[in-house]
PDB file of C-alpha atoms in Angstrom:
ATOM      1  CA  UNK A1251      -4.210   9.809 -19.351  1.00 59.00           C
ATOM      2  CA  UNK A1252      -7.150  11.058 -17.244  1.00 58.00           C
ATOM      3  CA  UNK A1253      -8.897  14.296 -17.958  1.00 54.00           C
ATOM      4  CA  UNK A1254     -11.285  16.000 -15.581  1.00 48.00           C
ATOM      5  CA  UNK A1255     -13.174  19.339 -15.585  1.00 48.00           C
ATOM      6  CA  UNK A1256     -11.838  21.862 -13.029  1.00 46.00           C
ATOM      7  CA  UNK A1257     -13.505  25.242 -12.708  1.00 45.00           C
ATOM      8  CA  UNK A1258     -14.473  25.397 -16.411  1.00 38.00           C
ATOM      9  CA  UNK A1259     -11.217  24.098 -17.772  1.00 41.00           C
ATOM     10  CA  UNK A1260      -9.888  20.642 -18.447  1.00 42.00           C
ATOM     11  CA  UNK A1261      -7.089  19.271 -16.297  1.00 59.00           C
ATOM     12  CA  UNK A1262      -5.327  16.160 -17.516  1.00 77.00           C
ATOM     13  CA  UNK A1263      -3.555  13.778 -15.218  1.00 94.00           C
ATOM     14  CA  UNK A1264      -0.470  12.772 -17.184  1.00 95.00           C
ATOM     15  CA  UNK A1265       2.192  12.481 -14.464  1.00 97.00           C
ATOM     16  CA  UNK A1266       2.223  10.642 -11.116  1.00 98.00           C
ATOM     17  CA  UNK A1267       4.630  11.150  -8.268  1.00 98.00           C
ATOM     18  CA  UNK A1268       5.144   8.276  -5.872  1.00 98.00           C
ATOM     19  CA  UNK A1269       6.818   8.751  -2.461  1.00 98.00           C
ATOM     20  CA  UNK A1270       8.362   5.486  -1.219  1.00 97.00           C
ATOM     21  CA  UNK A1271      10.028   2.888  -3.384  1.00 96.00           C
ATOM     22  CA  UNK A1272       9.313  -0.167  -1.208  1.00 93.00           C
ATOM     23  CA  UNK A1273       6.994  -3.108  -1.843  1.00 91.00           C
ATOM     24  CA  UNK A1274       3.911  -0.946  -2.453  1.00 95.00           C
ATOM     25  CA  UNK A1275       5.639   2.067  -4.129  1.00 97.00           C
ATOM     26  CA  UNK A1276       7.402  -0.002  -6.755  1.00 97.00           C
ATOM     27  CA  UNK A1277       4.200  -1.850  -7.530  1.00 97.00           C
ATOM     28  CA  UNK A1278       2.261   1.375  -7.913  1.00 98.00           C
ATOM     29  CA  UNK A1279       4.989   2.759 -10.178  1.00 98.00           C
ATOM     30  CA  UNK A1280       4.784  -0.405 -12.320  1.00 98.00           C
ATOM     31  CA  UNK A1281       1.006  -0.219 -12.931  1.00 98.00           C
ATOM     32  CA  UNK A1282       1.061   3.513 -13.448  1.00 98.00           C
ATOM     33  CA  UNK A1283       3.852   3.450 -16.051  1.00 98.00           C
ATOM     34  CA  UNK A1284       2.224   0.492 -17.770  1.00 97.00           C
ATOM     35  CA  UNK A1285      -0.943   2.403 -18.111  1.00 97.00           C
ATOM     36  CA  UNK A1286       0.937   5.254 -19.843  1.00 97.00           C
ATOM     37  CA  UNK A1287       1.547   7.778 -17.103  1.00 98.00           C
ATOM     38  CA  UNK A1288       4.905   9.481 -16.558  1.00 98.00           C
ATOM     39  CA  UNK A1289       6.138   8.302 -13.268  1.00 98.00           C
ATOM     40  CA  UNK A1290       8.496   9.966 -10.730  1.00 98.00           C
ATOM     41  CA  UNK A1291       9.479   7.529  -7.983  1.00 98.00           C
ATOM     42  CA  UNK A1292      11.039   8.991  -4.870  1.00 97.00           C
ATOM     43  CA  UNK A1293      12.910   7.564  -1.889  1.00 97.00           C
ATOM     44  CA  UNK A1294      15.464   8.771   0.629  1.00 95.00           C
ATOM     45  CA  UNK A1295      17.775   5.950  -0.401  1.00 95.00           C
ATOM     46  CA  UNK A1296      19.329   5.404  -3.850  1.00 96.00           C
ATOM     47  CA  UNK A1297      19.719   1.806  -3.013  1.00 96.00           C
ATOM     48  CA  UNK A1298      16.026   1.448  -2.486  1.00 96.00           C
ATOM     49  CA  UNK A1299      15.372   3.233  -5.793  1.00 97.00           C
ATOM     50  CA  UNK A1300      17.733   0.905  -7.684  1.00 97.00           C
ATOM     51  CA  UNK A1301      16.186  -2.167  -6.011  1.00 97.00           C
ATOM     52  CA  UNK A1302      12.694  -0.918  -6.977  1.00 97.00           C
ATOM     53  CA  UNK A1303      13.597  -0.467 -10.641  1.00 97.00           C
ATOM     54  CA  UNK A1304      15.144  -4.003 -10.660  1.00 97.00           C
ATOM     55  CA  UNK A1305      12.022  -5.430  -9.085  1.00 97.00           C
ATOM     56  CA  UNK A1306       9.812  -3.732 -11.691  1.00 98.00           C
ATOM     57  CA  UNK A1307      12.031  -4.969 -14.576  1.00 97.00           C
ATOM     58  CA  UNK A1308      11.975  -8.516 -13.161  1.00 97.00           C
ATOM     59  CA  UNK A1309       8.110  -8.423 -12.906  1.00 97.00           C
ATOM     60  CA  UNK A1310       7.815  -6.933 -16.456  1.00 97.00           C
ATOM     61  CA  UNK A1311      10.127  -9.597 -17.727  1.00 97.00           C
ATOM     62  CA  UNK A1312       7.811 -12.240 -16.157  1.00 96.00           C
ATOM     63  CA  UNK A1313       4.846 -10.643 -17.998  1.00 96.00           C
ATOM     64  CA  UNK A1314       6.786 -10.843 -21.306  1.00 97.00           C
ATOM     65  CA  UNK A1315       7.645 -14.541 -20.657  1.00 96.00           C
ATOM     66  CA  UNK A1316       3.941 -15.187 -20.081  1.00 95.00           C
ATOM     67  CA  UNK A1317       3.063 -13.259 -23.236  1.00 95.00           C
ATOM     68  CA  UNK A1318       0.900 -10.873 -21.322  1.00 95.00           C
ATOM     69  CA  UNK A1319       2.910  -7.819 -22.745  1.00 96.00           C
ATOM     70  CA  UNK A1320       5.515  -7.481 -25.567  1.00 96.00           C
ATOM     71  CA  UNK A1321       9.154  -6.623 -25.086  1.00 97.00           C
ATOM     72  CA  UNK A1322       8.463  -3.249 -26.638  1.00 97.00           C
ATOM     73  CA  UNK A1323       5.708  -2.553 -24.053  1.00 97.00           C
ATOM     74  CA  UNK A1324       8.210  -3.572 -21.253  1.00 97.00           C
ATOM     75  CA  UNK A1325      10.788  -1.166 -22.546  1.00 97.00           C
ATOM     76  CA  UNK A1326       8.372   1.746 -22.974  1.00 97.00           C
ATOM     77  CA  UNK A1327       6.946   1.136 -19.417  1.00 98.00           C
ATOM     78  CA  UNK A1328      10.492   1.188 -17.995  1.00 98.00           C
ATOM     79  CA  UNK A1329      11.148   4.378 -20.039  1.00 97.00           C
ATOM     80  CA  UNK A1330       8.273   6.167 -18.390  1.00 98.00           C
ATOM     81  CA  UNK A1331       9.780   5.682 -14.865  1.00 98.00           C
ATOM     82  CA  UNK A1332      12.267   8.301 -13.429  1.00 97.00           C
ATOM     83  CA  UNK A1333      13.778   7.908 -10.030  1.00 97.00           C
ATOM     84  CA  UNK A1334      14.708  10.810  -7.777  1.00 97.00           C
ATOM     85  CA  UNK A1335      15.794  11.526  -4.202  1.00 96.00           C
ATOM     86  CA  UNK A1336      14.539  15.139  -4.750  1.00 93.00           C
ATOM     87  CA  UNK A1337      11.091  15.551  -3.200  1.00 92.00           C
ATOM     88  CA  UNK A1338      10.331  18.810  -4.983  1.00 90.00           C
ATOM     89  CA  UNK A1339      10.514  17.002  -8.272  1.00 91.00           C
ATOM     90  CA  UNK A1340       7.824  14.626  -7.177  1.00 93.00           C
ATOM     91  CA  UNK A1341       5.612  17.634  -6.129  1.00 93.00           C
ATOM     92  CA  UNK A1342       5.464  18.966  -9.818  1.00 92.00           C
ATOM     93  CA  UNK A1343       3.403  16.002 -10.916  1.00 97.00           C
ATOM     94  CA  UNK A1344      -0.423  16.004 -11.411  1.00 97.00           C
ATOM     95  CA  UNK A1345      -1.154  13.291  -8.830  1.00 98.00           C
ATOM     96  CA  UNK A1346       1.034  12.439  -5.819  1.00 98.00           C
ATOM     97  CA  UNK A1347       0.618   9.087  -4.077  1.00 98.00           C
ATOM     98  CA  UNK A1348       2.446   8.750  -0.670  1.00 98.00           C
ATOM     99  CA  UNK A1349       3.460   5.126  -0.114  1.00 97.00           C
ATOM    100  CA  UNK A1350       5.760   5.409   2.795  1.00 94.00           C
ATOM    101  CA  UNK A1351       5.819   3.291   5.953  1.00 89.00           C
ATOM    102  CA  UNK A1352       2.610   2.993   7.970  1.00 87.00           C
ATOM    103  CA  UNK A1353       3.531   5.540  10.604  1.00 90.00           C
ATOM    104  CA  UNK A1354       1.530   8.636  10.786  1.00 93.00           C
ATOM    105  CA  UNK A1355       4.452  10.894  11.973  1.00 95.00           C
ATOM    106  CA  UNK A1356       6.459   9.888   8.860  1.00 95.00           C
ATOM    107  CA  UNK A1357       3.549  10.624   6.563  1.00 96.00           C
ATOM    108  CA  UNK A1358       3.049  14.037   8.174  1.00 96.00           C
ATOM    109  CA  UNK A1359       6.644  14.977   7.612  1.00 96.00           C
ATOM    110  CA  UNK A1360       6.356  13.947   4.018  1.00 96.00           C
ATOM    111  CA  UNK A1361       3.246  16.071   3.421  1.00 96.00           C
ATOM    112  CA  UNK A1362       4.765  18.961   5.241  1.00 96.00           C
ATOM    113  CA  UNK A1363       7.831  18.872   2.865  1.00 95.00           C
ATOM    114  CA  UNK A1364       5.679  18.428  -0.169  1.00 95.00           C
ATOM    115  CA  UNK A1365       2.971  21.082   0.333  1.00 96.00           C
ATOM    116  CA  UNK A1366       5.143  24.196  -0.303  1.00 95.00           C
ATOM    117  CA  UNK A1367       6.309  22.697  -3.714  1.00 94.00           C
ATOM    118  CA  UNK A1368       2.960  21.367  -5.007  1.00 95.00           C
ATOM    119  CA  UNK A1369       1.227  22.850  -8.037  1.00 94.00           C
ATOM    120  CA  UNK A1370      -2.149  24.378  -7.087  1.00 94.00           C
ATOM    121  CA  UNK A1371      -3.984  21.719  -9.016  1.00 94.00           C
ATOM    122  CA  UNK A1372      -2.069  18.626  -7.813  1.00 96.00           C
ATOM    123  CA  UNK A1373      -4.075  15.876  -6.100  1.00 97.00           C
ATOM    124  CA  UNK A1374      -2.470  14.600  -2.950  1.00 98.00           C
ATOM    125  CA  UNK A1375      -3.164  11.066  -1.924  1.00 98.00           C
ATOM    126  CA  UNK A1376      -2.010   8.465   0.556  1.00 98.00           C
ATOM    127  CA  UNK A1377      -1.680   4.720   0.190  1.00 97.00           C
ATOM    128  CA  UNK A1378      -2.272   4.249   3.911  1.00 95.00           C
ATOM    129  CA  UNK A1379      -4.005   1.033   4.857  1.00 91.00           C
ATOM    130  CA  UNK A1380      -5.613   2.429   8.032  1.00 90.00           C
ATOM    131  CA  UNK A1381      -4.764   5.885   9.142  1.00 93.00           C
ATOM    132  CA  UNK A1382      -7.459   8.678   9.087  1.00 95.00           C
ATOM    133  CA  UNK A1383      -7.587  10.479   5.719  1.00 97.00           C
ATOM    134  CA  UNK A1384      -9.379  13.419   7.313  1.00 97.00           C
ATOM    135  CA  UNK A1385      -6.574  13.875   9.858  1.00 96.00           C
ATOM    136  CA  UNK A1386      -3.824  13.609   7.323  1.00 97.00           C
ATOM    137  CA  UNK A1387      -5.541  15.994   4.991  1.00 98.00           C
ATOM    138  CA  UNK A1388      -6.205  18.506   7.757  1.00 97.00           C
ATOM    139  CA  UNK A1389      -2.433  19.130   8.008  1.00 95.00           C
ATOM    140  CA  UNK A1390      -2.057  20.069   4.351  1.00 97.00           C
ATOM    141  CA  UNK A1391      -3.027  23.132   2.296  1.00 96.00           C
ATOM    142  CA  UNK A1392      -5.584  21.185   0.227  1.00 96.00           C
ATOM    143  CA  UNK A1393      -7.927  18.865   2.340  1.00 97.00           C
ATOM    144  CA  UNK A1394     -10.485  19.108  -0.534  1.00 97.00           C
ATOM    145  CA  UNK A1395      -7.974  17.690  -2.990  1.00 97.00           C
ATOM    146  CA  UNK A1396      -6.710  14.949  -0.649  1.00 98.00           C
ATOM    147  CA  UNK A1397      -7.906  11.373  -0.294  1.00 98.00           C
ATOM    148  CA  UNK A1398      -6.875   7.747   0.319  1.00 98.00           C
ATOM    149  CA  UNK A1399      -5.672   5.756  -2.606  1.00 98.00           C
ATOM    150  CA  UNK A1400      -5.122   2.318  -1.128  1.00 97.00           C
ATOM    151  CA  UNK A1401      -3.749  -0.392  -3.483  1.00 97.00           C
ATOM    152  CA  UNK A1402      -3.666  -4.061  -2.562  1.00 95.00           C
ATOM    153  CA  UNK A1403      -0.364  -6.113  -2.407  1.00 91.00           C
ATOM    154  CA  UNK A1404       1.003  -7.255  -4.821  1.00 93.00           C
ATOM    155  CA  UNK A1405      -0.078  -4.185  -6.778  1.00 96.00           C
ATOM    156  CA  UNK A1406       0.475  -5.613 -10.373  1.00 95.00           C
ATOM    157  CA  UNK A1407      -1.737  -8.683  -9.553  1.00 95.00           C
ATOM    158  CA  UNK A1408      -4.468  -7.411  -7.277  1.00 96.00           C
ATOM    159  CA  UNK A1409      -7.514  -5.867  -8.933  1.00 97.00           C
ATOM    160  CA  UNK A1410      -8.935  -3.888  -5.981  1.00 98.00           C
ATOM    161  CA  UNK A1411      -8.137  -0.205  -5.038  1.00 98.00           C
ATOM    162  CA  UNK A1412      -9.938   1.313  -1.935  1.00 98.00           C
ATOM    163  CA  UNK A1413     -10.757   4.962  -2.517  1.00 98.00           C
ATOM    164  CA  UNK A1414     -11.286   6.738   0.783  1.00 98.00           C
ATOM    165  CA  UNK A1415     -12.749  10.278   1.024  1.00 97.00           C
ATOM    166  CA  UNK A1416     -11.888  12.485   3.967  1.00 97.00           C
ATOM    167  CA  UNK A1417     -14.628  14.755   5.340  1.00 97.00           C
ATOM    168  CA  UNK A1418     -13.412  17.559   3.060  1.00 97.00           C
ATOM    169  CA  UNK A1419     -12.617  15.638  -0.133  1.00 97.00           C
ATOM    170  CA  UNK A1420     -14.479  17.168  -3.072  1.00 96.00           C
ATOM    171  CA  UNK A1421     -16.307  15.196  -5.785  1.00 96.00           C
ATOM    172  CA  UNK A1422     -13.873  16.332  -8.530  1.00 95.00           C
ATOM    173  CA  UNK A1423     -10.997  14.868  -6.689  1.00 96.00           C
ATOM    174  CA  UNK A1424     -12.837  11.548  -6.057  1.00 96.00           C
ATOM    175  CA  UNK A1425     -13.911  11.366  -9.724  1.00 96.00           C
ATOM    176  CA  UNK A1426     -10.367  12.034 -10.879  1.00 96.00           C
ATOM    177  CA  UNK A1427      -8.977   9.275  -8.784  1.00 97.00           C
ATOM    178  CA  UNK A1428     -11.716   6.853  -9.772  1.00 96.00           C
ATOM    179  CA  UNK A1429     -10.806   7.479 -13.520  1.00 96.00           C
ATOM    180  CA  UNK A1430      -7.245   6.732 -12.775  1.00 97.00           C
ATOM    181  CA  UNK A1431      -8.121   3.395 -11.136  1.00 97.00           C
ATOM    182  CA  UNK A1432     -10.323   2.518 -14.156  1.00 97.00           C
ATOM    183  CA  UNK A1433      -7.464   3.410 -16.501  1.00 97.00           C
ATOM    184  CA  UNK A1434      -5.302   0.804 -14.730  1.00 97.00           C
ATOM    185  CA  UNK A1435      -7.925  -1.855 -15.434  1.00 96.00           C
ATOM    186  CA  UNK A1436      -8.591  -2.149 -11.657  1.00 98.00           C
ATOM    187  CA  UNK A1437     -11.768  -1.940  -9.714  1.00 98.00           C
ATOM    188  CA  UNK A1438     -12.481   0.765  -7.092  1.00 98.00           C
ATOM    189  CA  UNK A1439     -14.223   0.107  -3.833  1.00 97.00           C
ATOM    190  CA  UNK A1440     -15.462   3.316  -2.092  1.00 96.00           C
ATOM    191  CA  UNK A1441     -14.773   3.376   1.666  1.00 96.00           C
ATOM    192  CA  UNK A1442     -15.786   5.824   4.349  1.00 94.00           C
ATOM    193  CA  UNK A1443     -13.003   7.283   6.495  1.00 96.00           C
ATOM    194  CA  UNK A1444     -13.107   5.043   9.512  1.00 95.00           C
ATOM    195  CA  UNK A1445     -10.110   3.104  11.027  1.00 94.00           C
ATOM    196  CA  UNK A1446      -8.655   0.559   8.570  1.00 94.00           C
ATOM    197  CA  UNK A1447     -11.421   1.261   5.997  1.00 96.00           C
ATOM    198  CA  UNK A1448     -12.951  -1.938   4.519  1.00 97.00           C
ATOM    199  CA  UNK A1449     -10.347  -4.654   3.668  1.00 96.00           C
ATOM    200  CA  UNK A1450      -8.128  -4.242   6.712  1.00 96.00           C
ATOM    201  CA  UNK A1451     -11.028  -3.668   9.046  1.00 96.00           C
ATOM    202  CA  UNK A1452     -12.048  -7.272   8.306  1.00 97.00           C
ATOM    203  CA  UNK A1453      -8.670  -8.961   7.422  1.00 97.00           C
ATOM    204  CA  UNK A1454      -6.345  -7.748  10.034  1.00 97.00           C
ATOM    205  CA  UNK A1455      -8.572  -8.678  13.115  1.00 98.00           C
ATOM    206  CA  UNK A1456      -8.763 -12.230  11.473  1.00 98.00           C
ATOM    207  CA  UNK A1457      -4.984 -12.348  11.465  1.00 98.00           C
ATOM    208  CA  UNK A1458      -4.936 -11.093  15.046  1.00 98.00           C
ATOM    209  CA  UNK A1459      -7.406 -13.794  16.024  1.00 98.00           C
ATOM    210  CA  UNK A1460      -5.109 -16.402  14.406  1.00 98.00           C
ATOM    211  CA  UNK A1461      -2.257 -15.009  16.520  1.00 98.00           C
ATOM    212  CA  UNK A1462      -4.391 -15.466  19.689  1.00 98.00           C
ATOM    213  CA  UNK A1463      -5.244 -18.911  18.569  1.00 98.00           C
ATOM    214  CA  UNK A1464      -1.426 -19.683  18.360  1.00 98.00           C
ATOM    215  CA  UNK A1465      -0.718 -17.802  21.597  1.00 98.00           C
ATOM    216  CA  UNK A1466      -3.308 -19.780  23.543  1.00 98.00           C
ATOM    217  CA  UNK A1467      -2.010 -23.089  22.228  1.00 97.00           C
ATOM    218  CA  UNK A1468      -5.155 -23.989  20.362  1.00 98.00           C
ATOM    219  CA  UNK A1469      -3.020 -24.931  17.327  1.00 97.00           C
ATOM    220  CA  UNK A1470       0.452 -24.513  15.986  1.00 98.00           C
ATOM    221  CA  UNK A1471       1.435 -22.339  13.053  1.00 98.00           C
ATOM    222  CA  UNK A1472       1.080 -25.184  10.520  1.00 97.00           C
ATOM    223  CA  UNK A1473      -2.302 -26.495  11.822  1.00 98.00           C
ATOM    224  CA  UNK A1474      -3.761 -23.039  11.988  1.00 98.00           C
ATOM    225  CA  UNK A1475      -2.768 -22.151   8.428  1.00 98.00           C
ATOM    226  CA  UNK A1476      -3.773 -25.588   7.058  1.00 98.00           C
ATOM    227  CA  UNK A1477      -7.171 -25.308   8.733  1.00 98.00           C
ATOM    228  CA  UNK A1478      -8.025 -21.982   7.118  1.00 98.00           C
ATOM    229  CA  UNK A1479      -6.650 -23.025   3.712  1.00 98.00           C
ATOM    230  CA  UNK A1480      -8.531 -26.302   3.622  1.00 98.00           C
ATOM    231  CA  UNK A1481     -11.468 -25.453   5.885  1.00 98.00           C
ATOM    232  CA  UNK A1482     -12.262 -21.941   4.620  1.00 97.00           C
ATOM    233  CA  UNK A1483     -10.703 -22.230   1.112  1.00 97.00           C
ATOM    234  CA  UNK A1484      -8.216 -19.348   1.715  1.00 97.00           C
ATOM    235  CA  UNK A1485      -5.365 -19.230  -0.737  1.00 95.00           C
ATOM    236  CA  UNK A1486      -2.940 -18.498   2.073  1.00 96.00           C
ATOM    237  CA  UNK A1487      -3.163 -19.271   5.796  1.00 98.00           C
ATOM    238  CA  UNK A1488      -3.593 -16.173   8.136  1.00 98.00           C
ATOM    239  CA  UNK A1489      -0.133 -16.550   9.664  1.00 98.00           C
ATOM    240  CA  UNK A1490       1.530 -17.032   6.268  1.00 98.00           C
ATOM    241  CA  UNK A1491      -0.460 -13.978   5.087  1.00 97.00           C
ATOM    242  CA  UNK A1492       0.727 -11.995   8.099  1.00 98.00           C
ATOM    243  CA  UNK A1493       4.354 -12.743   7.166  1.00 98.00           C
ATOM    244  CA  UNK A1494       3.618 -11.613   3.540  1.00 94.00           C
ATOM    245  CA  UNK A1495       2.054  -8.320   4.704  1.00 93.00           C
ATOM    246  CA  UNK A1496       4.689  -7.619   7.441  1.00 95.00           C
ATOM    247  CA  UNK A1497       3.976  -8.288  11.117  1.00 97.00           C
ATOM    248  CA  UNK A1498       4.869  -4.622  11.882  1.00 95.00           C
ATOM    249  CA  UNK A1499       2.262  -3.526   9.498  1.00 92.00           C
ATOM    250  CA  UNK A1500      -0.323  -5.918  10.988  1.00 96.00           C
ATOM    251  CA  UNK A1501       0.423  -4.577  14.483  1.00 96.00           C
ATOM    252  CA  UNK A1502       0.317  -0.915  13.373  1.00 93.00           C
ATOM    253  CA  UNK A1503      -3.213  -1.546  11.928  1.00 94.00           C
ATOM    254  CA  UNK A1504      -4.370  -3.261  15.025  1.00 97.00           C
ATOM    255  CA  UNK A1505      -3.161  -0.416  17.037  1.00 96.00           C
ATOM    256  CA  UNK A1506      -5.093   2.025  14.801  1.00 93.00           C
ATOM    257  CA  UNK A1507      -8.236   0.024  15.233  1.00 96.00           C
ATOM    258  CA  UNK A1508      -7.881  -0.290  19.003  1.00 97.00           C
ATOM    259  CA  UNK A1509      -7.068   3.441  19.470  1.00 95.00           C
ATOM    260  CA  UNK A1510      -9.646   4.654  16.952  1.00 94.00           C
ATOM    261  CA  UNK A1511     -12.600   2.427  17.933  1.00 95.00           C
ATOM    262  CA  UNK A1512     -11.866   2.018  21.694  1.00 95.00           C
ATOM    263  CA  UNK A1513     -13.137  -1.533  21.623  1.00 96.00           C
ATOM    264  CA  UNK A1514     -11.233  -4.305  23.432  1.00 96.00           C
ATOM    265  CA  UNK A1515     -12.004  -6.811  20.567  1.00 96.00           C
ATOM    266  CA  UNK A1516      -9.257  -5.008  18.655  1.00 97.00           C
ATOM    267  CA  UNK A1517      -6.560  -5.492  21.295  1.00 98.00           C
ATOM    268  CA  UNK A1518      -3.439  -6.644  19.497  1.00 98.00           C
ATOM    269  CA  UNK A1519      -2.339 -10.095  20.489  1.00 98.00           C
ATOM    270  CA  UNK A1520       0.783 -10.029  22.829  1.00 98.00           C
ATOM    271  CA  UNK A1521       2.440 -12.644  20.725  1.00 98.00           C
ATOM    272  CA  UNK A1522       2.195 -10.423  17.607  1.00 98.00           C
ATOM    273  CA  UNK A1523       3.716  -7.570  19.631  1.00 98.00           C
ATOM    274  CA  UNK A1524       6.500  -9.833  20.803  1.00 98.00           C
ATOM    275  CA  UNK A1525       7.425 -10.926  17.287  1.00 98.00           C
ATOM    276  CA  UNK A1526       7.571  -7.319  16.209  1.00 98.00           C
ATOM    277  CA  UNK A1527       9.773  -6.481  19.222  1.00 98.00           C
ATOM    278  CA  UNK A1528      12.108  -9.288  18.216  1.00 98.00           C
ATOM    279  CA  UNK A1529      12.387  -7.835  14.681  1.00 98.00           C
ATOM    280  CA  UNK A1530      10.785 -10.988  13.242  1.00 98.00           C
ATOM    281  CA  UNK A1531       8.587  -9.088  10.764  1.00 98.00           C
ATOM    282  CA  UNK A1532       7.944 -11.818   8.230  1.00 97.00           C
ATOM    283  CA  UNK A1533       9.301 -12.398   4.775  1.00 96.00           C
ATOM    284  CA  UNK A1534      11.090  -8.991   4.581  1.00 94.00           C
ATOM    285  CA  UNK A1535      13.304  -9.926   7.546  1.00 97.00           C
ATOM    286  CA  UNK A1536      13.526 -13.681   6.730  1.00 97.00           C
ATOM    287  CA  UNK A1537      11.789 -14.558   9.971  1.00 98.00           C
ATOM    288  CA  UNK A1538       8.246 -14.302  11.321  1.00 98.00           C
ATOM    289  CA  UNK A1539       5.791 -17.021  11.983  1.00 98.00           C
ATOM    290  CA  UNK A1540       7.918 -18.922   9.487  1.00 98.00           C
ATOM    291  CA  UNK A1541      11.666 -18.963   9.109  1.00 98.00           C
ATOM    292  CA  UNK A1542      12.507 -18.189   5.446  1.00 98.00           C
ATOM    293  CA  UNK A1543      16.369 -18.534   5.719  1.00 97.00           C
ATOM    294  CA  UNK A1544      16.388 -22.057   4.254  1.00 95.00           C
ATOM    295  CA  UNK A1545      15.093 -23.477   1.021  1.00 94.00           C
ATOM    296  CA  UNK A1546      11.636 -24.163   2.561  1.00 95.00           C
ATOM    297  CA  UNK A1547       9.771 -21.950   5.065  1.00 97.00           C
ATOM    298  CA  UNK A1548       9.766 -23.653   8.505  1.00 97.00           C
ATOM    299  CA  UNK A1549       7.202 -22.699  11.246  1.00 97.00           C
ATOM    300  CA  UNK A1550       8.806 -20.919  14.215  1.00 96.00           C
ATOM    301  CA  UNK A1551       6.210 -22.303  16.706  1.00 94.00           C
TER     302      UNK A1551
END
């Protein structure tokens, strides 16, 4: 639990509401519940909620098998997670983390629905990987209590969380979120509110450049990934990583950079756009720069 001083009284963050039960949302629910927070996980689809809980259970079972946690800890973690399709139930938590798709109009609709239901003291955050925190916050009733809370994927494994303050975010809100990150045994990196923040400002243009390298015929999928893994000691090649992230997400971030910074060096590669238009989004659709429909991933170019 995280306590903070608020106008002379102590406010304790005990409950966390998470909007979106996808890859990021279920990972955030996992680590929050494991740290002792009461978690309310929301999605518009019951199927997505059921899948999220099954994924969390599978990952916890893996931790038990590796003797990182006990079976009792697994069970108590699962017991702290409640799923709901009712957004107002999420709003009654102490900290809300929006983890929906990386589309600003979707996030705006979620915040518009949440705001009338929120407790006055609830901190509102977004797991956005690139969208302006200041702009998202300006459309709510609490820009001073709004900030970016950007986890890395996969959430249970990755140690970094980017904390992004909008222009109106107050120190109490930042300090509260910092304490939550520390309670998860993760490390916070403070980022200013500029397009794509720190990690994706560096990472996604590298992936985009790998797409250009493929597009221009400098190398094929296999040679580009091998070159970066063996030549730069990267654990995954850039095209393999793009498939893991989701090509639609990579393209969305490149568009945010291109629109927000007005610099041609951030122009999305036409080949990346073409893959997204084809619906080849990477691992989640079984095809991207690799074809995952067989036993072994096979390069598609």
